[in-house]
Tab-separated table of C-alpha atoms and ligand atoms in Angstrom:
chain	number	residue	atom	x	y	z
A	21	MET	CA	5.206	125.975	3.239
A	22	PRO	CA	7.534	124.333	0.888
A	23	ALA	CA	10.304	122.489	2.271
A	24	ASN	CA	13.965	123.034	2.775
A	25	LEU	CA	13.554	127.015	4.055
A	26	ILE	CA	16.204	126.919	6.554
A	27	LYS	CA	19.993	126.413	5.325
A	28	ARG	CA	21.704	123.061	7.063
A	29	ASP	CA	24.783	125.206	8.836
A	30	ALA	CA	21.951	127.636	9.958
A	31	ILE	CA	20.067	124.259	11.490
A	32	ALA	CA	23.198	122.799	13.083
A	33	ALA	CA	24.430	126.215	14.907
A	34	LEU	CA	21.203	126.865	16.244
A	35	ALA	CA	21.063	122.913	17.626
A	36	ALA	CA	24.450	123.439	18.763
A	37	ARG	CA	23.717	126.498	20.732
A	38	ALA	CA	20.819	124.996	21.978
A	39	ALA	CA	22.477	122.348	23.462
A	40	GLY	CA	24.888	124.114	25.152
A	41	LEU	CA	27.930	123.264	22.845
A	42	GLY	CA	29.314	126.530	23.764
A	43	GLN	CA	29.476	126.421	27.166
A	44	PRO	CA	32.390	124.932	29.201
A	45	GLU	CA	29.132	123.757	32.497
A	46	GLY	CA	26.614	121.114	32.146
A	47	ASN	CA	27.123	117.177	30.825
A	48	PRO	CA	29.149	116.570	28.052
A	49	ARG	CA	27.495	113.422	27.362
A	50	LEU	CA	23.948	114.394	28.051
A	51	LYS	CA	24.422	117.870	25.172
A	52	GLN	CA	26.435	115.753	23.025
A	53	VAL	CA	23.005	113.345	22.726
A	54	VAL	CA	20.774	117.047	22.750
A	55	ASN	CA	22.591	118.643	20.223
A	56	ARG	CA	22.025	115.464	17.239
A	57	LEU	CA	18.710	114.667	18.487
A	58	LEU	CA	17.473	118.695	18.044
A	59	GLY	CA	19.502	118.904	14.708
A	60	ASP	CA	17.930	116.030	13.833
A	61	LEU	CA	14.263	116.975	14.305
A	62	MET	CA	15.018	120.538	13.130
A	63	LEU	CA	15.936	119.067	10.078
A	64	ALA	CA	12.786	116.505	9.711
A	65	ILE	CA	10.447	119.890	10.303
A	66	ASP	CA	12.339	121.378	7.535
A	67	GLU	CA	12.649	118.673	5.145
A	68	LEU	CA	8.989	117.303	5.737
A	69	ASP	CA	7.445	120.540	6.257
A	70	ILE	CA	6.635	119.426	9.531
A	71	SER	CA	3.325	122.185	9.705
A	72	MET	CA	3.310	124.217	13.724
A	73	ASN	CA	-0.478	122.532	13.705
A	74	GLU	CA	1.065	118.886	13.212
A	75	PHE	CA	4.477	119.957	15.433
A	76	TRP	CA	1.703	121.084	18.423
A	77	THR	CA	-0.464	117.778	17.587
A	78	GLY	CA	2.559	115.699	18.264
A	79	VAL	CA	3.718	118.016	21.450
A	80	ALA	CA	0.095	117.011	22.450
A	81	TYR	CA	-0.038	113.777	21.889
A	82	LEU	CA	3.577	113.565	23.763
A	83	THR	CA	2.200	115.510	27.081
A	84	GLN	CA	-0.591	113.383	27.754
A	85	ALA	CA	1.338	110.029	27.301
A	86	GLY	CA	3.510	111.378	29.711
A	87	LYS	CA	0.430	112.272	31.828
A	88	GLN	CA	-0.851	108.479	31.098
A	89	ASN	CA	2.775	107.099	31.868
A	90	GLU	CA	3.047	105.194	28.431
A	91	PHE	CA	6.227	106.120	27.071
A	92	GLY	CA	7.103	102.351	28.085
A	93	LEU	CA	4.617	101.037	26.225
A	94	ILE	CA	5.453	103.082	23.209
A	95	VAL	CA	8.507	102.169	23.530
A	96	PRO	CA	8.140	99.020	22.270
A	97	GLY	CA	5.500	99.617	19.634
A	98	VAL	CA	7.456	101.707	17.923
A	99	VAL	CA	10.531	98.486	17.862
A	100	LEU	CA	12.831	100.886	19.739
A	101	GLU	CA	13.433	98.300	22.797
A	102	HIS	CA	13.520	95.991	20.381
A	103	PHE	CA	16.190	98.050	18.139
A	104	LEU	CA	18.503	98.149	21.382
A	105	ASP	CA	18.018	94.428	21.885
A	106	LEU	CA	19.736	93.829	18.625
A	107	ARG	CA	22.658	96.444	19.242
A	108	LEU	CA	23.242	94.285	22.485
A	109	ASP	CA	23.221	91.100	20.613
A	110	GLU	CA	25.622	92.572	17.922
A	111	ALA	CA	27.705	94.205	20.944
A	112	GLU	CA	28.335	90.853	22.415
A	113	ARG	CA	29.364	88.813	19.275
A	114	ARG	CA	31.979	91.551	19.008
A	115	ALA	CA	33.197	91.042	22.299
A	116	GLY	CA	33.741	87.312	21.965
A	117	LEU	CA	30.604	86.359	23.825
A	118	SER	CA	27.712	83.667	22.772
A	119	GLY	CA	26.043	80.727	23.169
A	120	SER	CA	23.531	82.202	25.471
A	121	THR	CA	19.688	82.066	25.275
A	122	VAL	CA	18.767	84.691	23.180
A	123	ARG	CA	17.291	87.910	24.811
A	124	THR	CA	14.183	89.913	24.119
A	125	ILE	CA	12.533	92.871	25.297
A	126	GLU	CA	11.766	93.233	29.000
A	127	GLY	CA	8.923	95.610	28.550
A	128	PRO	CA	6.729	98.036	30.795
A	129	LEU	CA	5.274	95.420	33.119
A	130	TYR	CA	8.062	94.227	35.429
A	131	ILE	CA	7.483	94.448	39.260
A	132	ALA	CA	10.565	93.756	41.240
A	133	GLY	CA	10.135	92.004	45.063
A	134	ALA	CA	8.013	88.708	43.946
A	135	PRO	CA	7.920	85.869	46.278
A	136	LEU	CA	11.248	83.788	46.105
A	137	SER	CA	10.971	80.171	46.870
A	138	ASN	CA	13.273	77.095	45.857
A	139	GLY	CA	13.014	75.309	43.043
A	140	GLU	CA	9.546	75.252	42.680
A	141	ALA	CA	6.999	77.503	42.885
A	142	ARG	CA	2.772	77.946	41.996
A	143	LEU	CA	2.660	81.656	40.347
A	144	ASP	CA	-1.600	81.688	40.255
A	145	ASP	CA	-3.698	82.235	43.302
A	146	GLY	CA	-6.115	79.983	41.810
A	147	THR	CA	-8.869	82.546	41.443
A	148	ASP	CA	-8.522	81.941	37.474
A	149	ASP	CA	-10.167	79.497	36.003
A	150	GLY	CA	-7.290	78.798	32.667
A	151	GLU	CA	-5.693	75.881	31.477
A	152	VAL	CA	-3.037	74.717	33.619
A	153	LEU	CA	0.417	75.157	32.549
A	154	PHE	CA	3.464	73.996	33.902
A	155	MET	CA	6.607	74.813	33.318
A	156	GLU	CA	9.612	73.280	33.859
A	157	GLY	CA	13.660	73.475	32.931
A	158	GLN	CA	17.389	73.934	34.000
A	159	VAL	CA	19.951	77.008	33.884
A	160	ARG	CA	23.072	76.491	32.692
A	161	ALA	CA	26.234	77.638	31.463
A	162	VAL	CA	27.301	77.834	27.921
A	163	SER	CA	29.823	74.164	28.822
A	164	GLY	CA	26.791	72.677	29.613
A	165	GLU	CA	27.258	72.989	33.621
A	166	PRO	CA	23.742	73.273	35.627
A	167	ILE	CA	23.754	76.431	37.526
A	168	ALA	CA	22.604	76.016	41.103
A	169	GLY	CA	20.998	78.842	43.002
A	170	ALA	CA	20.119	80.855	39.653
A	171	VAL	CA	17.377	82.661	40.077
A	172	VAL	CA	14.718	82.585	37.634
A	173	ASP	CA	12.355	85.705	38.224
A	174	VAL	CA	9.285	85.441	35.947
A	175	TRP	CA	6.194	87.373	35.142
A	176	HIS	CA	3.076	86.863	32.681
A	177	ALA	CA	-0.411	87.989	31.850
A	178	ASN	CA	-3.205	85.781	33.272
A	179	THR	CA	-6.262	84.806	30.710
A	180	MET	CA	-7.568	88.265	30.034
A	181	GLY	CA	-4.103	89.331	28.916
A	182	ASN	CA	-3.650	91.828	32.341
A	183	TYR	CA	-0.730	91.638	34.648
A	184	SER	CA	-0.738	91.835	38.427
A	185	HIS	CA	-0.234	95.284	40.044
A	186	PHE	CA	-1.116	96.776	36.975
A	187	ASP	CA	-4.550	95.280	37.130
A	188	PRO	CA	-6.175	96.263	40.399
A	189	SER	CA	-8.174	93.123	40.294
A	190	GLN	CA	-5.438	90.873	40.984
A	191	ALA	CA	-3.958	89.679	44.132
A	192	ALA	CA	-0.086	91.087	44.596
A	193	PHE	CA	2.528	89.584	42.613
A	194	ASN	CA	-0.433	86.934	41.258
A	195	LEU	CA	2.070	85.189	38.339
A	196	ARG	CA	4.746	86.698	39.287
A	197	ARG	CA	7.657	84.765	41.332
A	198	ARG	CA	11.614	84.913	41.911
A	199	ILE	CA	12.373	80.991	41.987
A	200	GLU	CA	15.921	79.643	42.755
A	201	THR	CA	17.351	76.812	41.429
A	202	ASP	CA	18.326	73.544	42.905
A	203	LYS	CA	21.384	71.693	43.102
A	204	GLU	CA	20.819	70.224	39.547
A	205	GLY	CA	20.037	73.722	38.626
A	206	ARG	CA	16.697	72.832	37.907
A	207	TYR	CA	12.935	75.449	38.495
A	208	LYS	CA	10.056	74.304	38.192
A	209	PHE	CA	6.544	76.014	38.268
A	210	ARG	CA	2.672	75.412	38.315
A	211	SER	CA	0.746	78.585	36.902
A	212	ILE	CA	-1.567	79.314	34.215
A	213	MET	CA	-1.840	79.732	30.862
A	214	PRO	CA	-1.233	83.534	30.340
A	215	SER	CA	-3.069	85.116	27.400
A	216	GLY	CA	-1.810	87.909	24.793
A	217	TYR	CA	-1.579	91.458	25.910
A	218	ALA	CA	-3.223	94.376	24.408
A	219	CYS	CA	-2.787	97.996	24.439
A	220	PRO	CA	-5.045	99.263	26.424
A	221	PRO	CA	-8.724	101.196	23.976
A	222	GLY	CA	-8.428	104.502	24.218
A	223	SER	CA	-4.093	104.369	25.274
A	224	GLN	CA	-1.982	106.868	23.460
A	225	THR	CA	-0.320	104.046	22.650
A	226	GLU	CA	-3.328	101.997	20.824
A	227	LYS	CA	-4.041	105.867	18.849
A	228	LEU	CA	-0.669	105.940	17.490
A	229	LEU	CA	-0.998	101.849	16.435
A	230	GLN	CA	-4.378	102.736	14.685
A	231	ALA	CA	-3.276	105.795	12.711
A	232	MET	CA	-0.076	103.821	10.625
A	233	GLY	CA	-2.751	100.826	10.643
A	234	ARG	CA	-1.382	98.956	12.959
A	235	HIS	CA	-2.816	96.965	15.875
A	236	GLY	CA	-1.400	96.723	19.604
A	237	ASN	CA	-1.238	93.071	20.160
A	238	ARG	CA	1.041	90.880	21.754
A	239	PRO	CA	0.882	86.719	20.982
A	240	ALA	CA	0.716	85.123	24.876
A	241	HIS	CA	4.045	84.991	26.121
A	242	VAL	CA	6.025	84.520	29.779
A	243	HIS	CA	9.170	86.831	30.850
A	244	PHE	CA	12.145	85.491	32.238
A	245	PHE	CA	14.923	87.595	34.019
A	246	VAL	CA	17.617	84.885	34.942
A	247	THR	CA	20.650	85.694	37.308
A	248	ALA	CA	22.845	84.050	38.748
A	249	PRO	CA	26.491	85.064	40.427
A	250	GLY	CA	29.263	85.684	37.868
A	251	TYR	CA	26.992	85.513	35.169
A	252	ARG	CA	25.577	88.052	32.637
A	253	LYS	CA	21.691	88.679	33.739
A	254	LEU	CA	18.647	87.337	31.071
A	255	THR	CA	16.350	89.310	29.820
A	256	THR	CA	14.185	87.178	27.804
A	257	GLN	CA	10.252	85.830	27.470
A	258	ILE	CA	8.901	82.417	26.131
A	259	ASN	CA	5.847	82.761	23.472
A	260	ILE	CA	2.726	80.063	23.322
A	261	ASP	CA	3.211	78.417	19.749
A	262	GLY	CA	-0.520	78.742	18.298
A	263	ASP	CA	-0.999	82.272	19.205
A	264	LYS	CA	-2.570	84.001	16.535
A	265	TYR	CA	0.008	87.414	17.186
A	266	LEU	CA	2.834	84.466	17.412
A	267	HIS	CA	4.919	86.332	14.778
A	268	ASP	CA	2.995	89.856	14.460
A	269	ASP	CA	3.854	91.163	17.766
A	270	PHE	CA	2.953	94.864	18.327
A	271	ALA	CA	5.950	95.172	20.507
A	272	PHE	CA	8.384	92.960	18.205
A	273	GLY	CA	9.183	90.542	21.149
A	274	THR	CA	8.775	87.105	19.447
A	275	ARG	CA	12.423	85.453	18.559
A	276	ASP	CA	12.012	81.914	16.750
A	277	GLU	CA	14.456	80.650	19.667
A	278	LEU	CA	11.931	81.486	22.178
A	279	ILE	CA	9.041	78.996	20.882
A	280	PRO	CA	9.060	75.990	22.841
A	281	ARG	CA	7.239	73.248	22.057
A	282	VAL	CA	3.673	73.062	24.100
A	283	GLU	CA	2.478	69.514	25.448
A	284	ARG	CA	-1.080	69.681	25.727
A	285	VAL	CA	-1.913	66.445	27.861
A	286	SER	CA	-5.252	64.745	27.792
A	287	ASP	CA	-4.398	61.270	28.976
A	288	ALA	CA	-6.695	60.650	32.260
A	289	ALA	CA	-4.117	58.495	33.300
A	290	GLU	CA	-1.740	61.869	33.131
A	291	ILE	CA	-3.868	64.309	34.274
A	292	HIS	CA	-5.030	62.355	37.494
A	293	LYS	CA	-1.114	61.508	38.368
A	294	ALA	CA	-0.700	65.787	38.188
A	295	GLY	CA	-3.583	65.788	40.962
A	296	LEU	CA	-5.423	67.626	37.902
A	297	ASN	CA	-9.022	66.835	36.715
A	298	LYS	CA	-9.199	68.660	33.260
A	299	PRO	CA	-6.268	69.001	30.032
A	300	PHE	CA	-3.238	70.603	30.620
A	301	SER	CA	-0.096	71.502	29.057
A	302	ARG	CA	3.368	71.195	29.902
A	303	ILE	CA	6.997	72.976	28.690
A	304	ARG	CA	10.089	72.483	29.142
A	305	PHE	CA	12.554	75.467	28.648
A	306	ASP	CA	16.213	75.359	29.571
A	307	PHE	CA	18.260	78.533	29.940
A	308	THR	CA	22.190	79.471	28.776
A	309	VAL	CA	23.946	82.271	30.498
A	310	THR	CA	26.954	83.045	29.674
A	311	LYS	CA	29.523	84.468	32.265
A	312	GLU	CA	30.467	88.148	33.209
A	313	ALA	CA	33.341	89.386	30.960
A	314	THR	CA	35.016	92.690	31.335
A	315	GLY	CA	34.773	94.665	28.297
A	316	ALA	CA	31.514	93.286	27.873
A	317	PRO	CA	28.250	95.921	27.514
A	318	ALA	CA	26.541	96.238	30.816
A	319	SER	CA	23.857	92.879	31.062
A	320	ILE	CA	22.160	95.001	33.668
A	321	VAL	CA	19.938	97.776	32.525
A	322	ALA	CA	19.178	101.025	34.909
A	323	ARG	CA	15.190	101.393	34.111
A	324	GLU	CA	13.016	102.687	36.280
A	325	HIS	CA	10.274	99.999	37.574
A	326	ALA	CA	6.828	100.704	39.220
A	327	GLU	CA	7.490	99.878	42.695
A	328	ALA	CA	4.869	96.860	44.593
A	329	ALA	CA	2.904	99.265	47.334
B	427	MBD	C1	3.967	93.519	27.645
B	427	MBD	O1	2.845	91.990	28.754
B	427	MBD	C2	4.761	93.271	27.153
B	427	MBD	O2	5.791	92.432	27.442
B	427	MBD	C3	5.597	94.518	26.514
B	427	MBD	C4	6.745	94.547	25.693
B	427	MBD	C5	4.871	95.996	25.892
B	427	MBD	C6	3.468	95.922	26.434
B	427	MBD	C7	2.931	94.903	27.380
B	428	FE	FE1	4.267	90.855	28.514
């Protein structure tokens, strides 16, 4: 079929009617958004001459993605989750907020309610023979003041790149903890070095990426929510330097400020001192959070999370 078969004002009128714009009832914001998205979609169909076969292939794709609970994975894969971060960064900048550790995407694999401990924790349950990783740092305000009683909610993958809960072979909350900072604002943990995540083979997400000539890999990373009363919630990650996908993350989460130095420790005395018998790694990373401010865009995001059983 040729493109541009329908007049633009006819498309606009259809979108407006379908979105209930002429109706007094309903949610005005929802109508506004549906009107815009429908209108843009019909324009795209007409301009690109999207065929019926293409259209219904798309519907089937999304139906299957929904059945497999993959929207949380497709969203970062098509850059939208990163795009939302860029918008929040800019909105904060315009609200005069600055000095925080940079944010990056939450991703779809957070589980609320991880065990809470004071000052330090061990994240791994000892069943994964990965390289030991010690990580520590301080949570501070922009003024430099340490924040005692901040909560560092940390989660990461195992050496297979898999996350507990979503990977039923791991114990509940393996590699997930909440650590409350001590009186000097410090947190520390022992864990294992994660491997990068790969989209499940055969998943709808992977099919889409493949069809676009892309891969579905993330570099190894560790996720954090950092919260403290009176401060804005920070959602971020660190990436493990040297990873093959460090600057080629399918989810667009890597940011230069979030690649701390990884200290590889192989000195026998140091190994012994750490109570280990093989080389390990150490990362120091401090978090800076900004004070909550009236008029600033929300830093706490309403988002559905998988529930621990
Ligand atoms: C992950 O571990 C992740 O952090 C993101 C953003 C997407 C998929 C898997
Ligand atoms: Fe992740």
